[in-house]
Short mmCIF file of C-alpha atoms in Angstrom, two decimals:
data_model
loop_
_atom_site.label_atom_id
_atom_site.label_comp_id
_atom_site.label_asym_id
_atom_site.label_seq_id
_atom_site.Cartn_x
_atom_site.Cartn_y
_atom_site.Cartn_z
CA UNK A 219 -11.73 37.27 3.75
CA UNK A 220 -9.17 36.26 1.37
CA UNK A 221 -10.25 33.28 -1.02
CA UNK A 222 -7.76 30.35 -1.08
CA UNK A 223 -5.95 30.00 -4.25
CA UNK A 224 -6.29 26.44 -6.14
CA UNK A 225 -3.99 23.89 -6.11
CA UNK A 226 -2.34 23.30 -9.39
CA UNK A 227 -3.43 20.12 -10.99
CA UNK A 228 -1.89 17.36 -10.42
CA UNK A 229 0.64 16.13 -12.23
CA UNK A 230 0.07 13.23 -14.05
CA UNK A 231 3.81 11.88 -15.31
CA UNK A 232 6.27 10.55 -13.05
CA UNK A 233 9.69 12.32 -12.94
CA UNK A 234 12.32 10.92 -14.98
CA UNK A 235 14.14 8.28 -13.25
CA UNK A 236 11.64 7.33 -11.30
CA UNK A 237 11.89 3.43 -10.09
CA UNK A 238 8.77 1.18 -10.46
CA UNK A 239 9.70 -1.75 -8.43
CA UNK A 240 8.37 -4.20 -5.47
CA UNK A 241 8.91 -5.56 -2.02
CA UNK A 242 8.72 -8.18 -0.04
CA UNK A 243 9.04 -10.05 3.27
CA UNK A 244 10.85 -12.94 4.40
CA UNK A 245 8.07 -14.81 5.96
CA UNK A 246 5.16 -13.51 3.77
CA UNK A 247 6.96 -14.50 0.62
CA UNK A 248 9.60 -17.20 1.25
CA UNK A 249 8.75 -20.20 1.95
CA UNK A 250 10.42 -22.85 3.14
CA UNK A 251 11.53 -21.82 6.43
CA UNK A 252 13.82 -24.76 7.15
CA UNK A 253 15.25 -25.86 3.83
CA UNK A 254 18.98 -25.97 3.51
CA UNK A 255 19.79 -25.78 7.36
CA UNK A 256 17.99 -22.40 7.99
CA UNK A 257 16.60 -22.48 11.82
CA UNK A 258 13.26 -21.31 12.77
CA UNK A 259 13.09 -17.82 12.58
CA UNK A 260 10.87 -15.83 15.21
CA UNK A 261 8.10 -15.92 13.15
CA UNK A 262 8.00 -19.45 12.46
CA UNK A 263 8.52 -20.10 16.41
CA UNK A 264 5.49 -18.07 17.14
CA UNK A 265 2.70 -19.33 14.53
CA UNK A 266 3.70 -22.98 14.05
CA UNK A 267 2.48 -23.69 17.72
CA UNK A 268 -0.60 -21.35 17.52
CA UNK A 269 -2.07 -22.11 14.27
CA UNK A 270 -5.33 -21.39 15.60
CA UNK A 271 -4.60 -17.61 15.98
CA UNK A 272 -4.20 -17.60 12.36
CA UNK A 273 -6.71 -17.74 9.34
CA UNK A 274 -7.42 -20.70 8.64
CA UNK A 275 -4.80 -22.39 10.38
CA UNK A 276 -2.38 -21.52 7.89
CA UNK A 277 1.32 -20.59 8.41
CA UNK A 278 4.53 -19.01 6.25
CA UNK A 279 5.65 -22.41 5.13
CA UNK A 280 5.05 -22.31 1.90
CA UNK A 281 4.05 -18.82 1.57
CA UNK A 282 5.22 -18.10 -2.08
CA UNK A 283 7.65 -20.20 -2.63
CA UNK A 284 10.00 -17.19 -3.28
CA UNK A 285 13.02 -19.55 -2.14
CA UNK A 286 12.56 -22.06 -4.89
CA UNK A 287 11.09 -20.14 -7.47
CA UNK A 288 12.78 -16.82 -7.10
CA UNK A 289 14.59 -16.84 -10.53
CA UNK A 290 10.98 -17.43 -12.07
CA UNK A 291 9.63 -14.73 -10.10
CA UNK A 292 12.63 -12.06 -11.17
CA UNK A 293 11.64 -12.94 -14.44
CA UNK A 294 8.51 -12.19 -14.16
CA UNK A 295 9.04 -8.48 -12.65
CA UNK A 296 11.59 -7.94 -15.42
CA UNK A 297 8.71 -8.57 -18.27
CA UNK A 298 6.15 -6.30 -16.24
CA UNK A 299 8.46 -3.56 -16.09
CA UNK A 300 9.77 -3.02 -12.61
CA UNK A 301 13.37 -1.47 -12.25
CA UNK A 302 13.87 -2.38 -8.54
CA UNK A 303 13.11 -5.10 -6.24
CA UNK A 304 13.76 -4.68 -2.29
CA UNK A 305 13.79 -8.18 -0.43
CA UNK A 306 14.27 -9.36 2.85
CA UNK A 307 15.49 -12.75 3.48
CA UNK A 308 15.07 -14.78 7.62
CA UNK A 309 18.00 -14.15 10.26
CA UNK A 310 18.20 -17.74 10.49
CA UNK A 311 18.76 -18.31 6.88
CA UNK A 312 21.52 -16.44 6.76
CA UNK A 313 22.92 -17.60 9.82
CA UNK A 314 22.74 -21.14 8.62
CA UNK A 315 25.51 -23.44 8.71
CA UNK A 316 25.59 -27.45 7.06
CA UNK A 317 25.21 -29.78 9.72
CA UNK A 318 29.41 -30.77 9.34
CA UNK A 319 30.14 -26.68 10.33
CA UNK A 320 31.53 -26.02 13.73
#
């Protein structure tokens, strides 16, 4: 029987241009789910009414506060070092129109 050759270590550097970054979710991170005309998204449809299927009755509408305090919280991956950021933002956020739009 032939012995199995080793792996080779691993390697422990990144390769260059490698992005460190983060992600995140509308509802997880957001916030204020119907500030500035945004409707109620799926997400806020389905857990507002059934706050007891959720830990301690809690729900996405404050979540983070990404929405308000986003420029606070780019600054704040900037000084840690990431080099990318991946967000999602609600359907009905971006769907939103003022109250005078057709």
């Amino acid at each position: 029987m032939k012995s199995a050759k080793a792996p080779p270590p691993p390697n422990d550097r990144f390769p260059d241009g490698f992005l460190w970054g983060a992600a995140t979710s509308a509802y997880q991170v957001e916030g204020s789910p119907l500030a500035d005309g945004a409707g109620p998204s799926i997400w806020h449809r389905f857990v507002a009414p059934r706050r007891v299927l959720v830990h301690n009755g809690d729900t996405g509408d404050v979540a983070c506060d990404h929405y308000r305090r986003f420029e606070s919280d780019v600054a704040l991956m900037k000084r840690i070092g990431l080099t990318a950021y991946r967000f999602s933002v609600s359907w009905s956020r971006v769907a939103a129109r003022p109250a005078s739009a057709p």
